[in-house]
PDB file of C-alpha atoms in Angstrom:
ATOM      1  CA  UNK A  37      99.130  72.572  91.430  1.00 44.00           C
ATOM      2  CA  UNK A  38      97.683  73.170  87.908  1.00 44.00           C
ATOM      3  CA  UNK A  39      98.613  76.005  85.969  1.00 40.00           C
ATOM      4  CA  UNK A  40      95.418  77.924  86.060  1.00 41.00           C
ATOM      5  CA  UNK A  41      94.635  77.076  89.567  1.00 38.00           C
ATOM      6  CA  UNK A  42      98.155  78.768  90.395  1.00 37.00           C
ATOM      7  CA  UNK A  43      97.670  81.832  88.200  1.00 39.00           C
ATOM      8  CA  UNK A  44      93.906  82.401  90.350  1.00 35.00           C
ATOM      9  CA  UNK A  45      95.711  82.059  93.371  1.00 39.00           C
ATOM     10  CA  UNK A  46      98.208  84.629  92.675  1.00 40.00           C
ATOM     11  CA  UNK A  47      95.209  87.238  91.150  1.00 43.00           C
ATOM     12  CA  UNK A  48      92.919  86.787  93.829  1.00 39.00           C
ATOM     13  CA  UNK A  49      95.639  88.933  96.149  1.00 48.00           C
ATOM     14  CA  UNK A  50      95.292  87.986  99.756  1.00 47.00           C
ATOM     15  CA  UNK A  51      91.716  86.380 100.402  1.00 42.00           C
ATOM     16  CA  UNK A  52      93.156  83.851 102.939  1.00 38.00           C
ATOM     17  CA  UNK A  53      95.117  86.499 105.030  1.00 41.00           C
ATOM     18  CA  UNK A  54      93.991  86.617 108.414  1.00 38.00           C
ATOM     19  CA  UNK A  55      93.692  90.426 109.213  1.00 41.00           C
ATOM     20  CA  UNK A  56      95.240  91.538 112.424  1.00 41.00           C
ATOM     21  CA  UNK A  57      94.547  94.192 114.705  1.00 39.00           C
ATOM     22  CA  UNK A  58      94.394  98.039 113.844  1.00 42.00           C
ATOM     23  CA  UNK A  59      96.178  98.472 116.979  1.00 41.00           C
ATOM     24  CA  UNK A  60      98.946  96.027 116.180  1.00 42.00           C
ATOM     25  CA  UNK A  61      98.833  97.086 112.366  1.00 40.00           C
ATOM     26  CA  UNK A  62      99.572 100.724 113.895  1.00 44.00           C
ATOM     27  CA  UNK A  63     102.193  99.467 116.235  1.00 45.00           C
ATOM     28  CA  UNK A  64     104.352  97.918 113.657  1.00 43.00           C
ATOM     29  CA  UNK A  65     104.283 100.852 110.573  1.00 45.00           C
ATOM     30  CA  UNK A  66     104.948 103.277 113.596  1.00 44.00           C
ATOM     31  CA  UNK A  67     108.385 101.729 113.768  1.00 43.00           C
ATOM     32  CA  UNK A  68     109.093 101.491 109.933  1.00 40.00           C
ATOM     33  CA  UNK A  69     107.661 105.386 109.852  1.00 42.00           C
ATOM     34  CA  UNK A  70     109.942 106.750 112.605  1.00 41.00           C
ATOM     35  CA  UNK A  71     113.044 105.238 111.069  1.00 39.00           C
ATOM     36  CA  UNK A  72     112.216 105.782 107.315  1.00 41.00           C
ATOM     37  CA  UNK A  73     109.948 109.264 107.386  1.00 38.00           C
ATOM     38  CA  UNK A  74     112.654 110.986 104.695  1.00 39.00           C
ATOM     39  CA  UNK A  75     112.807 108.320 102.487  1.00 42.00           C
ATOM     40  CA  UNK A  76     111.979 107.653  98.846  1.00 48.00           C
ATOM     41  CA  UNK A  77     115.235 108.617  97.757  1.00 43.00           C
ATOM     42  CA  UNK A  78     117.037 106.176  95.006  1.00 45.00           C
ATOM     43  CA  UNK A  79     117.932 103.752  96.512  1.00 43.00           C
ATOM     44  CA  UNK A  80     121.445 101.400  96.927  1.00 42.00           C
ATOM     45  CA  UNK A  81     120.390  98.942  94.492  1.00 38.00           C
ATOM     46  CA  UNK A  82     119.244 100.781  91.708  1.00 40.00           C
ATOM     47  CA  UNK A  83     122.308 102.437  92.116  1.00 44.00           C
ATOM     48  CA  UNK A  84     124.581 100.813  92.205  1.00 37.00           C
ATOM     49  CA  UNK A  85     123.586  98.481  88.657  1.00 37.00           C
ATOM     50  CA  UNK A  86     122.977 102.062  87.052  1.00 40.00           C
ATOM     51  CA  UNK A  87     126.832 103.262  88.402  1.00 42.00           C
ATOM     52  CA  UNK A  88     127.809 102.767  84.702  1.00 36.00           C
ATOM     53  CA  UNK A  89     126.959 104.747  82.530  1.00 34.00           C
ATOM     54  CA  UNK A  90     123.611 106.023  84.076  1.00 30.00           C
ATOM     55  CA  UNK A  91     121.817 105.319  80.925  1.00 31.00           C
ATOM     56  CA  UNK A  92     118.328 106.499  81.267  1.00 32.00           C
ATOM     57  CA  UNK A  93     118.301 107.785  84.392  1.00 31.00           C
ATOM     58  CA  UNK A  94     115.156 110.006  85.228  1.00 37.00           C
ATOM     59  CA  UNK A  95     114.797 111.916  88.688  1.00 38.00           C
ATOM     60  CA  UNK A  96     111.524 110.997  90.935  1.00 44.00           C
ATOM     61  CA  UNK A  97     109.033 113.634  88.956  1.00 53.00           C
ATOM     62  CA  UNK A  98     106.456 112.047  88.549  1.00 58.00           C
ATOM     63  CA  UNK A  99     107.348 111.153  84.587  1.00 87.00           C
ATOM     64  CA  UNK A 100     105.121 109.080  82.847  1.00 93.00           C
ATOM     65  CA  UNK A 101     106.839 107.354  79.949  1.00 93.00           C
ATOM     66  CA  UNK A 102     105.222 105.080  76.997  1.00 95.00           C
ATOM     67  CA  UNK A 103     106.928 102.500  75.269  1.00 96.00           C
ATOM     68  CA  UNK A 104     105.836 101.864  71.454  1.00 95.00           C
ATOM     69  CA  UNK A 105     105.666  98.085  71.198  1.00 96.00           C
ATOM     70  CA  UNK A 106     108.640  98.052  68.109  1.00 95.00           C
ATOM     71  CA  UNK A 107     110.974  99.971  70.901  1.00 95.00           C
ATOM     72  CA  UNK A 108     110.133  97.589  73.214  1.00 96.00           C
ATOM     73  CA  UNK A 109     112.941  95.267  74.932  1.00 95.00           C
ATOM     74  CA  UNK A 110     112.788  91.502  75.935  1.00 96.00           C
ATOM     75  CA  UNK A 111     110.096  90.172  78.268  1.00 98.00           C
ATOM     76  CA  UNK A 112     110.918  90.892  81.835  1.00 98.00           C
ATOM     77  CA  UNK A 113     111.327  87.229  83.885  1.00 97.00           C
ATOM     78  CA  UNK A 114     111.283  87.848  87.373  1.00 98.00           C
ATOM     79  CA  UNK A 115     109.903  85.995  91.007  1.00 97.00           C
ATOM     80  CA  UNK A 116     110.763  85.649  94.493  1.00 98.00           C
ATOM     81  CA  UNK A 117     108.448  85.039  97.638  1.00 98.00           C
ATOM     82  CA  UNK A 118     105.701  87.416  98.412  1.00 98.00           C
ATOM     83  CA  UNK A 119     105.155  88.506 102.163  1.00 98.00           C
ATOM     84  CA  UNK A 120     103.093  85.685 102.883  1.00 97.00           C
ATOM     85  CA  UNK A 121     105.356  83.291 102.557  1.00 98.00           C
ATOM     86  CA  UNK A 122     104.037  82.039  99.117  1.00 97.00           C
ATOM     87  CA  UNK A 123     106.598  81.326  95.910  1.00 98.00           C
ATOM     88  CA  UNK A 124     106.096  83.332  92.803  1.00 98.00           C
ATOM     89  CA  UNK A 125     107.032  82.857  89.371  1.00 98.00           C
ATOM     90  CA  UNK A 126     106.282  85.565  86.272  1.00 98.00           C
ATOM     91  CA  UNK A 127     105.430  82.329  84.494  1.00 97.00           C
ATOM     92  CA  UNK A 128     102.411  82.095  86.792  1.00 96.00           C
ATOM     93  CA  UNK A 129     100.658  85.275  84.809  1.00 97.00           C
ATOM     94  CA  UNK A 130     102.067  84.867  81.769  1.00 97.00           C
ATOM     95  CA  UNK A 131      99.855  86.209  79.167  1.00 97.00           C
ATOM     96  CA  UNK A 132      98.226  88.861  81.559  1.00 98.00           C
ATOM     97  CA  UNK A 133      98.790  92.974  81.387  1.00 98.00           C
ATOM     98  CA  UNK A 134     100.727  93.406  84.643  1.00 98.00           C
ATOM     99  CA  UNK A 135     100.879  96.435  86.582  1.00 98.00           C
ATOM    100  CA  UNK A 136     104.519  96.429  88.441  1.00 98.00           C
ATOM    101  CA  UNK A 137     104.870  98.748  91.587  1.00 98.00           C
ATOM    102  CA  UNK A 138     108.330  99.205  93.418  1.00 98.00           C
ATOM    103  CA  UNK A 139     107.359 100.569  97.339  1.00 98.00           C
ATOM    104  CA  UNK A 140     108.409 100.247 100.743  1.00 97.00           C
ATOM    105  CA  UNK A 141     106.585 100.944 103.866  1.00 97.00           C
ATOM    106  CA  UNK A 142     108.914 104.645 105.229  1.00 96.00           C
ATOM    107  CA  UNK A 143     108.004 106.124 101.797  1.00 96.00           C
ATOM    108  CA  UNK A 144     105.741 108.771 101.828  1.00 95.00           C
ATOM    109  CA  UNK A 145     104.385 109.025  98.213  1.00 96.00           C
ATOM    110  CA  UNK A 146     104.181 105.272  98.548  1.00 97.00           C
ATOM    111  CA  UNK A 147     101.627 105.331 101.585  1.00 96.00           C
ATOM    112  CA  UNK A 148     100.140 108.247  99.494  1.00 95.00           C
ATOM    113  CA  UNK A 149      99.097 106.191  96.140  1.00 97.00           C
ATOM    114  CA  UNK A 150      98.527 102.787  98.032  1.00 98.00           C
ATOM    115  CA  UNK A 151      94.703 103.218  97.776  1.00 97.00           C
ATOM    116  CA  UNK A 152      95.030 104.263  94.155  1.00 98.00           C
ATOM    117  CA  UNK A 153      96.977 101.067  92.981  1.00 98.00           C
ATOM    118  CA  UNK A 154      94.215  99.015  94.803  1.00 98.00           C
ATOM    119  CA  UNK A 155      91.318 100.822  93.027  1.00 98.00           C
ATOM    120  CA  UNK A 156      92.872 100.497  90.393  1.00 98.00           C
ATOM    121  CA  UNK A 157      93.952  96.612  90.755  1.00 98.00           C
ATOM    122  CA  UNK A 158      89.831  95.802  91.899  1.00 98.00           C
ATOM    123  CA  UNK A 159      88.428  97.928  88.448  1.00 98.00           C
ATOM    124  CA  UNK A 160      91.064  95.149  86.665  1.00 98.00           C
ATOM    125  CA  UNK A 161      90.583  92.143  88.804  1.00 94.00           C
ATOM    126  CA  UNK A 162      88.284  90.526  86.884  1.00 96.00           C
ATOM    127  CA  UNK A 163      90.079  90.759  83.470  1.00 97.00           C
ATOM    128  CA  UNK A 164      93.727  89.402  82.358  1.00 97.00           C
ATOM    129  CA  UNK A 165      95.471  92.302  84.840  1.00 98.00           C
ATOM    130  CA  UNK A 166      97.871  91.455  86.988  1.00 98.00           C
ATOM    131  CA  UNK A 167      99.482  93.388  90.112  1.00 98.00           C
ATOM    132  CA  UNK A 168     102.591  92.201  92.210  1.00 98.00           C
ATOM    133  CA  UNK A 169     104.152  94.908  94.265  1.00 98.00           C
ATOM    134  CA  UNK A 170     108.181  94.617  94.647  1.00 98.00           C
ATOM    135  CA  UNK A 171     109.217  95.589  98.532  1.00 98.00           C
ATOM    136  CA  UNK A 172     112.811  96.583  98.491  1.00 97.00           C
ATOM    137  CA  UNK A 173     113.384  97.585 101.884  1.00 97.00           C
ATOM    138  CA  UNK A 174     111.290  95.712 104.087  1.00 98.00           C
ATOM    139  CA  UNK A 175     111.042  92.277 105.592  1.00 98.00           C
ATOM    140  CA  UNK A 176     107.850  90.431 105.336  1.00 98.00           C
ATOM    141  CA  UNK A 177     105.950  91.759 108.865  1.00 98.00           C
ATOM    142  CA  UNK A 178     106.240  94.728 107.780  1.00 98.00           C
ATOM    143  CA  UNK A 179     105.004  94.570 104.338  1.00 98.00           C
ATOM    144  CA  UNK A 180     102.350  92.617 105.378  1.00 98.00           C
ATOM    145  CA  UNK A 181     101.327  95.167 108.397  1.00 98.00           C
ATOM    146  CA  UNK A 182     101.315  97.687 105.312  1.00 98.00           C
ATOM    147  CA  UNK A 183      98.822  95.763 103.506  1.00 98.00           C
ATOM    148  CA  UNK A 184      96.722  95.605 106.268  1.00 98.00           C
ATOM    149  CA  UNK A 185      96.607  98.846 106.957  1.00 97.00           C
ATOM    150  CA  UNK A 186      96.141 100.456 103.899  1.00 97.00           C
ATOM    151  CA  UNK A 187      93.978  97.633 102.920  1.00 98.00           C
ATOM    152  CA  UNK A 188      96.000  96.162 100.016  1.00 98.00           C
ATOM    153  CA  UNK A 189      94.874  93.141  98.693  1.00 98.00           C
ATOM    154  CA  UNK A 190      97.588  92.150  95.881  1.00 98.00           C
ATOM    155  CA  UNK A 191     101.097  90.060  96.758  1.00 98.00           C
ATOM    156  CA  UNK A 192     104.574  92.077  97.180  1.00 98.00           C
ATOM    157  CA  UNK A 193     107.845  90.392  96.820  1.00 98.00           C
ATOM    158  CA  UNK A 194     110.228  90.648  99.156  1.00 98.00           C
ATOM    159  CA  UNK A 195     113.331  91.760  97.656  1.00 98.00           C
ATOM    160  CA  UNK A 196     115.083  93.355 100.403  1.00 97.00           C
ATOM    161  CA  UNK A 197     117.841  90.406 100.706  1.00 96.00           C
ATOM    162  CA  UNK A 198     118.355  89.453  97.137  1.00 94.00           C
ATOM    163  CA  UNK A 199     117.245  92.127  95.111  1.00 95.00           C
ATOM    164  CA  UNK A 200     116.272  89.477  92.487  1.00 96.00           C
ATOM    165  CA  UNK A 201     113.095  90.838  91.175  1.00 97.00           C
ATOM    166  CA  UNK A 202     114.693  94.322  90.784  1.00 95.00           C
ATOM    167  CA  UNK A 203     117.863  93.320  89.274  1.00 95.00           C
ATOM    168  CA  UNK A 204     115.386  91.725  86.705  1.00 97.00           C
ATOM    169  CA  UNK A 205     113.833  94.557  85.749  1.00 97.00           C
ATOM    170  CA  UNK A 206     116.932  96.965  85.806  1.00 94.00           C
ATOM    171  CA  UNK A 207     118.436  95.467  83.239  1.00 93.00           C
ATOM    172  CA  UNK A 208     115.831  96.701  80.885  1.00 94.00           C
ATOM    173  CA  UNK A 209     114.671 100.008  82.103  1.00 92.00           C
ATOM    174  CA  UNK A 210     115.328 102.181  84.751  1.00 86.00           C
ATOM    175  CA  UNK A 211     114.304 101.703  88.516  1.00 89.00           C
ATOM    176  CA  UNK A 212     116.171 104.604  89.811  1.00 83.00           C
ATOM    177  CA  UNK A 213     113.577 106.077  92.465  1.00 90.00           C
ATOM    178  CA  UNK A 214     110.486 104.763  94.429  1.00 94.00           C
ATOM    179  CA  UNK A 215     108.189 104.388  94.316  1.00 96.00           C
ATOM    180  CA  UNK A 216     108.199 103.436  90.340  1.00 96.00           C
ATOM    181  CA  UNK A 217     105.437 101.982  88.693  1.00 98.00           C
ATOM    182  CA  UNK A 218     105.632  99.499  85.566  1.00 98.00           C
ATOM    183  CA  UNK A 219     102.966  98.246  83.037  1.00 98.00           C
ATOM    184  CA  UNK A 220     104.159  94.837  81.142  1.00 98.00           C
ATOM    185  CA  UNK A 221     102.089  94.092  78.230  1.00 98.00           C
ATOM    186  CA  UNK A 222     100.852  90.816  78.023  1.00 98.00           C
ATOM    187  CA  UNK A 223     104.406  89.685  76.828  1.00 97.00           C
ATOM    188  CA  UNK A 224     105.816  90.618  79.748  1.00 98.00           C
ATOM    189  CA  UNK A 225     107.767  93.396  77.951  1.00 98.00           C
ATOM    190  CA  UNK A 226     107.830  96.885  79.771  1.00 98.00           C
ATOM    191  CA  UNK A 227     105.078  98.927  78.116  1.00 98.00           C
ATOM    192  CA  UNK A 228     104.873 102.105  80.018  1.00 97.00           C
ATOM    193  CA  UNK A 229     106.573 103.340  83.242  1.00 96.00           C
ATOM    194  CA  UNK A 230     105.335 105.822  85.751  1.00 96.00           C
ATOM    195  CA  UNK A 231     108.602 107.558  87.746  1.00 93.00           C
ATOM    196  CA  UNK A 232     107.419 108.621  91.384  1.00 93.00           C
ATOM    197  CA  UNK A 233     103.956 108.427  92.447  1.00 94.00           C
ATOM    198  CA  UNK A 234     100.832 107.697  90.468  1.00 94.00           C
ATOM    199  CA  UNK A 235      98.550 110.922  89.992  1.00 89.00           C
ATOM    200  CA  UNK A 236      95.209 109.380  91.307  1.00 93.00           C
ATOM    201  CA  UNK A 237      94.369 106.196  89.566  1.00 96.00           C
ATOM    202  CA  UNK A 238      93.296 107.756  85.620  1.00 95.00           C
ATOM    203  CA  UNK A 239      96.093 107.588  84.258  1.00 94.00           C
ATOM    204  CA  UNK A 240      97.061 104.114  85.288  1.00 97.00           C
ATOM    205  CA  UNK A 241      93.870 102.367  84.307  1.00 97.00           C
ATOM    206  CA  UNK A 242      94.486 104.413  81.049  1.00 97.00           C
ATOM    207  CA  UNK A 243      97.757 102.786  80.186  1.00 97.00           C
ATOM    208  CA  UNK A 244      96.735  99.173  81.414  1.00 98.00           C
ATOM    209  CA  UNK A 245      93.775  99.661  79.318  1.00 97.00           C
ATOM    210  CA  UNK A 246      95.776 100.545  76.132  1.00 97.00           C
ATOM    211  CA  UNK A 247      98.103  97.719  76.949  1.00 98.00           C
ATOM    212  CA  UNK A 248      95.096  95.335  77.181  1.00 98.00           C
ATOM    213  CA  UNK A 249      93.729  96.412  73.703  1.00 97.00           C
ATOM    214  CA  UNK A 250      97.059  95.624  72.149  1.00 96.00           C
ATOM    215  CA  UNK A 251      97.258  92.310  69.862  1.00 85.00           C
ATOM    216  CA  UNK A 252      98.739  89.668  71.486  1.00 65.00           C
TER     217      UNK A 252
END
């Protein structure tokens, strides 16, 4: 498949998805919710590649952190498959602000600022924005019931078995609680990070519209 073809396909979120059921939507988060209701802690992963020296390390407060472009680190490459089955590559979006979010479906302030990061993703569609959500608990049925029922129209990788996509991003900046949100300029470097849950969708479209007006 061509280049741009690819990169339309992966910002048009999930226009082919047949949606199921409210009632079996319901069904299946009920399951993730009764197991997972406490969650949002920081989690194994994150952990365990920040057991070092810890370097960084900010609690889940809600901390909203800007990254001058000088202090910036390398470009972040990441991928995986998303929960529809469909192979991503960074590569695909390279050259686009992208909007990072790290979530699973038994995390309350994830559930909480799901509508936000989609308001915010359809005010952006139309311009070079990416978003690609990171699931690092779930497996696919489950993300993909979340989507439907919060009505989420962007891909999330599933990372639960290889962690690939988070390791990626750990190595450059901290992913020690979720949900955490990430803005990549449009070198893919980390440009601002958002620790806990998004505030309502301002300040988000506020740092993805800084990042835009940056020089490539």
């Amino acid at each position: 498949m061509p280049r741009d073809s690819t990169v339309r396909q992966i910002r048009s979120g999930r226009s082919s998805r047949t949606r199921r059921s409210r009632r079996a939507v319901g069904a299946a988060l009920a399951a993730v919710l009764a197991i997972g209701l406490s969650a949002c802690a920081p989690d194994p992963v994150s952990q365990s590649f920040l057991s070092g020296e810890n370097t960084g390390y900010v609690a889940a407060d809600g901390a909203i952190v800007e990254i001058p472009v000088a202090e910036r680190d390398e470009p972040v490459k990441f991928g995986g498959v998303t929960e529809t089955g469909e192979k991503f590559d960074s590569a695909d979006i390279a050259g686009n602000v992208t909007v990072v979010n790290f979530w699973y479906a038994g995390c309350a302030p994830c559930r909480l600022e799901a509508a936000d990061l989609e308001a915010v993703w359809q005010d952006f569609s139309d311009e070079d924005v990416s978003f690609v959500g990171i699931n690092t608990r779930d497996q696919a049925d489950t993300a993909v019931a979340f989507a439907d029922e919060y009505d989420i129209t962007y891909p999330s990788l599933i990372d639960v078995d290889t962690a690939e996509a988070k390791l990626a991003f750990a190595k450059v900046t901290p992913i020690a609680a979720t949900p955490t949100t990430l803005v990549l300029d449009k070198q893919g470097r980390v440009a601002a990070r958002i620790i806990g849950p998004i505030d309502g969708p301002s300040i988000l479209s506020t740092l993805v519209k800084d990042a835009l007006a940056e020089d490539s």
